[in-house]
Amino acid sequence: MLDRVTPEQIETYRTQGFVVIEDFLSPQELAQWRDTADQAVQRRLRAISDGMASGTVKKTLGDRFRAPAKAMLGQKTVETARSVLRKILGSKRIPIGFNGTLNSNQGNPESYYAKVYTQVIHLAKEDPRLGELIFNERLGKIASALSGASGMRLYHDQALFKQAYGNPTAWHLDNPYWAFHSDRAMTMWVALDDATLTNGCICYIPGSHKQASHTKNLSIGDNFAGLLKMYPDWMKIDPVSCPCRAGSVVFHNGMTAHGAGVNITNKPRRAYAVAFMPDGSTFNGIKDVLPDEYFKSLKVGDLLNNEKVHPLLWRDSGNQTPNKTATATPEPVAV
């Protein structure tokens, strides 16, 4: 794993809102990340399936009513009603179809969002081999250098496996979904397979992070270009696709508009995303993927510094959290 970035990479990141770093992982680290992510995703999906079958895991309210509504009213009527409700209620903070109890979008595998990619969150705390890659001082130091933050915490980690012949990933911003707002928030997107134009490599609108607002965003749904209607000037900017080899990463600002096309190959395109939160960030009132008990304990303005939920990766002083090493896996927290 690389342990530093160049001045040119920092300049590109801050100007464009993203930067590609090829061959960021060693071949051994790539194999470890790919294998452990595969196994962790399969364990979680089995647990979801078993829980649904036994009734110990409940579907979301929307999922429970969707099938009967379709049977009675038909697909077109249901979609029309959903569209009207979204216009009334405004854009959602969480992508439609995401189930916070499951920390996955696979509670209803037939939903539109479930077919964008297989999304499974908070895996690093379940698998020490994955944790040693993610709870890593080098990642925190690089994220801080690119963003200009004085330190970085882990916000969350997630597998994003884009299945063959699924749906595209609509244009969206990351940070407006999250439980804190910061212009230095960022995501590291790790290519576990070669990411190509045909299997859904990530794509950006360069410079969009300088104009984006935390109050103007859309969920990842079937309106692929909906975000561009909120920011019509972005339609004049040529998007930049970022094909890259497996083991490469793309760092992007949490306010940079990005999306991905359909995977038109017959194999999944596996990626992993690590979301970083600048040290000192405060709670904005949005639950997002925070554990229930932790969320209930917070009020707007509270520091998000719980080491079990958001472990410190690096500070410019070089000091880690007392009695914790950079690669120590935090204890699980109740969800």
PDB file of N, CA and C in Angstrom, residues 258-295:
ATOM      1  N   HIS A 258     -20.740  12.108  -8.950  1.00  0.00           N
ATOM      2  CA  HIS A 258     -20.215  10.916  -9.602  1.00  0.00           C
ATOM      3  C   HIS A 258     -21.332   9.912  -9.839  1.00  0.00           C
ATOM      4  N   GLY A 259     -21.058   8.978 -10.719  1.00  0.00           N
ATOM      5  CA  GLY A 259     -22.009   7.925 -11.046  1.00  0.00           C
ATOM      6  C   GLY A 259     -21.283   6.835 -11.810  1.00  0.00           C
ATOM      7  N   ALA A 260     -22.034   5.891 -12.329  1.00  0.00           N
ATOM      8  CA  ALA A 260     -21.442   4.788 -13.095  1.00  0.00           C
ATOM      9  C   ALA A 260     -22.497   4.219 -14.027  1.00  0.00           C
ATOM     10  N   GLY A 261     -22.033   3.697 -15.139  1.00  0.00           N
ATOM     11  CA  GLY A 261     -22.942   3.099 -16.100  1.00  0.00           C
ATOM     12  C   GLY A 261     -23.292   1.666 -15.738  1.00  0.00           C
ATOM     13  N   VAL A 262     -23.976   1.024 -16.652  1.00  0.00           N
ATOM     14  CA  VAL A 262     -24.382  -0.372 -16.477  1.00  0.00           C
ATOM     15  C   VAL A 262     -23.176  -1.284 -16.691  1.00  0.00           C
ATOM     16  N   ASN A 263     -23.115  -2.360 -15.940  1.00  0.00           N
ATOM     17  CA  ASN A 263     -22.122  -3.405 -16.179  1.00  0.00           C
ATOM     18  C   ASN A 263     -22.675  -4.319 -17.268  1.00  0.00           C
ATOM     19  N   ILE A 264     -22.168  -4.161 -18.490  1.00  0.00           N
ATOM     20  CA  ILE A 264     -22.697  -4.949 -19.611  1.00  0.00           C
ATOM     21  C   ILE A 264     -21.858  -6.193 -19.880  1.00  0.00           C
ATOM     22  N   THR A 265     -20.975  -6.538 -18.934  1.00  0.00           N
ATOM     23  CA  THR A 265     -20.246  -7.800 -19.048  1.00  0.00           C
ATOM     24  C   THR A 265     -21.030  -8.884 -18.308  1.00  0.00           C
ATOM     25  N   ASN A 266     -20.543 -10.110 -18.377  1.00  0.00           N
ATOM     26  CA  ASN A 266     -21.238 -11.209 -17.683  1.00  0.00           C
ATOM     27  C   ASN A 266     -20.591 -11.556 -16.349  1.00  0.00           C
ATOM     28  N   LYS A 267     -19.767 -10.639 -15.822  1.00  0.00           N
ATOM     29  CA  LYS A 267     -19.111 -10.859 -14.530  1.00  0.00           C
ATOM     30  C   LYS A 267     -19.323  -9.630 -13.647  1.00  0.00           C
ATOM     31  N   PRO A 268     -19.337  -9.804 -12.323  1.00  0.00           N
ATOM     32  CA  PRO A 268     -19.492  -8.641 -11.440  1.00  0.00           C
ATOM     33  C   PRO A 268     -18.263  -7.747 -11.484  1.00  0.00           C
ATOM     34  N   ARG A 269     -18.478  -6.470 -11.247  1.00  0.00           N
ATOM     35  CA  ARG A 269     -17.376  -5.524 -11.070  1.00  0.00           C
ATOM     36  C   ARG A 269     -17.339  -5.175  -9.592  1.00  0.00           C
ATOM     37  N   ARG A 270     -16.323  -5.711  -8.912  1.00  0.00           N
ATOM     38  CA  ARG A 270     -16.248  -5.553  -7.467  1.00  0.00           C
ATOM     39  C   ARG A 270     -15.418  -4.321  -7.095  1.00  0.00           C
ATOM     40  N   ALA A 271     -15.955  -3.547  -6.176  1.00  0.00           N
ATOM     41  CA  ALA A 271     -15.240  -2.389  -5.650  1.00  0.00           C
ATOM     42  C   ALA A 271     -15.527  -2.286  -4.159  1.00  0.00           C
ATOM     43  N   TYR A 272     -14.707  -1.515  -3.476  1.00  0.00           N
ATOM     44  CA  TYR A 272     -14.894  -1.296  -2.042  1.00  0.00           C
ATOM     45  C   TYR A 272     -14.701   0.188  -1.774  1.00  0.00           C
ATOM     46  N   ALA A 273     -15.568   0.768  -0.977  1.00  0.00           N
ATOM     47  CA  ALA A 273     -15.487   2.202  -0.691  1.00  0.00           C
ATOM     48  C   ALA A 273     -15.230   2.426   0.793  1.00  0.00           C
ATOM     49  N   VAL A 274     -14.290   3.297   1.077  1.00  0.00           N
ATOM     50  CA  VAL A 274     -13.977   3.692   2.450  1.00  0.00           C
ATOM     51  C   VAL A 274     -14.273   5.182   2.571  1.00  0.00           C
ATOM     52  N   ALA A 275     -15.183   5.542   3.468  1.00  0.00           N
ATOM     53  CA  ALA A 275     -15.575   6.940   3.656  1.00  0.00           C
ATOM     54  C   ALA A 275     -14.819   7.520   4.848  1.00  0.00           C
ATOM     55  N   PHE A 276     -14.220   8.686   4.635  1.00  0.00           N
ATOM     56  CA  PHE A 276     -13.410   9.333   5.664  1.00  0.00           C
ATOM     57  C   PHE A 276     -14.110  10.576   6.197  1.00  0.00           C
ATOM     58  N   MET A 277     -13.997  10.776   7.505  1.00  0.00           N
ATOM     59  CA  MET A 277     -14.585  11.928   8.188  1.00  0.00           C
ATOM     60  C   MET A 277     -13.471  12.723   8.867  1.00  0.00           C
ATOM     61  N   PRO A 278     -13.327  14.010   8.560  1.00  0.00           N
ATOM     62  CA  PRO A 278     -12.291  14.801   9.229  1.00  0.00           C
ATOM     63  C   PRO A 278     -12.452  14.779  10.741  1.00  0.00           C
ATOM     64  N   ASP A 279     -11.355  14.614  11.441  1.00  0.00           N
ATOM     65  CA  ASP A 279     -11.375  14.642  12.897  1.00  0.00           C
ATOM     66  C   ASP A 279     -11.928  15.987  13.358  1.00  0.00           C
ATOM     67  N   GLY A 280     -12.844  15.960  14.327  1.00  0.00           N
ATOM     68  CA  GLY A 280     -13.471  17.186  14.803  1.00  0.00           C
ATOM     69  C   GLY A 280     -14.829  17.455  14.192  1.00  0.00           C
ATOM     70  N   SER A 281     -15.314  16.569  13.310  1.00  0.00           N
ATOM     71  CA  SER A 281     -16.627  16.752  12.683  1.00  0.00           C
ATOM     72  C   SER A 281     -17.736  16.588  13.716  1.00  0.00           C
ATOM     73  N   THR A 282     -18.859  17.262  13.467  1.00  0.00           N
ATOM     74  CA  THR A 282     -19.979  17.239  14.402  1.00  0.00           C
ATOM     75  C   THR A 282     -21.243  16.692  13.746  1.00  0.00           C
ATOM     76  N   PHE A 283     -22.141  16.203  14.568  1.00  0.00           N
ATOM     77  CA  PHE A 283     -23.380  15.569  14.122  1.00  0.00           C
ATOM     78  C   PHE A 283     -24.344  16.607  13.549  1.00  0.00           C
ATOM     79  N   ASN A 284     -24.942  16.272  12.396  1.00  0.00           N
ATOM     80  CA  ASN A 284     -25.847  17.211  11.725  1.00  0.00           C
ATOM     81  C   ASN A 284     -27.323  16.822  11.841  1.00  0.00           C
ATOM     82  N   GLY A 285     -27.618  15.737  12.558  1.00  0.00           N
ATOM     83  CA  GLY A 285     -29.006  15.320  12.734  1.00  0.00           C
ATOM     84  C   GLY A 285     -29.462  14.204  11.821  1.00  0.00           C
ATOM     85  N   ILE A 286     -28.646  13.846  10.819  1.00  0.00           N
ATOM     86  CA  ILE A 286     -29.004  12.778   9.880  1.00  0.00           C
ATOM     87  C   ILE A 286     -28.511  11.439  10.430  1.00  0.00           C
ATOM     88  N   LYS A 287     -29.374  10.447  10.484  1.00  0.00           N
ATOM     89  CA  LYS A 287     -28.969   9.147  11.025  1.00  0.00           C
ATOM     90  C   LYS A 287     -28.024   8.420  10.089  1.00  0.00           C
ATOM     91  N   ASP A 288     -28.349   8.384   8.810  1.00  0.00           N
ATOM     92  CA  ASP A 288     -27.574   7.639   7.821  1.00  0.00           C
ATOM     93  C   ASP A 288     -27.312   6.228   8.344  1.00  0.00           C
ATOM     94  N   VAL A 289     -26.059   5.811   8.446  1.00  0.00           N
ATOM     95  CA  VAL A 289     -25.752   4.433   8.837  1.00  0.00           C
ATOM     96  C   VAL A 289     -25.248   4.341  10.280  1.00  0.00           C
ATOM     97  N   LEU A 290     -25.535   5.349  11.091  1.00  0.00           N
ATOM     98  CA  LEU A 290     -25.124   5.291  12.495  1.00  0.00           C
ATOM     99  C   LEU A 290     -25.883   4.184  13.219  1.00  0.00           C
ATOM    100  N   PRO A 291     -25.229   3.463  14.127  1.00  0.00           N
ATOM    101  CA  PRO A 291     -25.940   2.472  14.947  1.00  0.00           C
ATOM    102  C   PRO A 291     -27.061   3.141  15.737  1.00  0.00           C
ATOM    103  N   ASP A 292     -28.155   2.425  15.938  1.00  0.00           N
ATOM    104  CA  ASP A 292     -29.341   2.994  16.577  1.00  0.00           C
ATOM    105  C   ASP A 292     -29.037   3.602  17.945  1.00  0.00           C
ATOM    106  N   GLU A 293     -28.346   2.847  18.798  1.00  0.00           N
ATOM    107  CA  GLU A 293     -28.094   3.323  20.160  1.00  0.00           C
ATOM    108  C   GLU A 293     -27.229   4.579  20.150  1.00  0.00           C
ATOM    109  N   TYR A 294     -26.247   4.596  19.280  1.00  0.00           N
ATOM    110  CA  TYR A 294     -25.366   5.766  19.190  1.00  0.00           C
ATOM    111  C   TYR A 294     -26.147   6.973  18.678  1.00  0.00           C
ATOM    112  N   PHE A 295     -26.952   6.762  17.653  1.00  0.00           N
ATOM    113  CA  PHE A 295     -27.759   7.844  17.090  1.00  0.00           C
ATOM    114  C   PHE A 295     -28.659   8.473  18.155  1.00  0.00           C
TER     115      PHE A 295
END
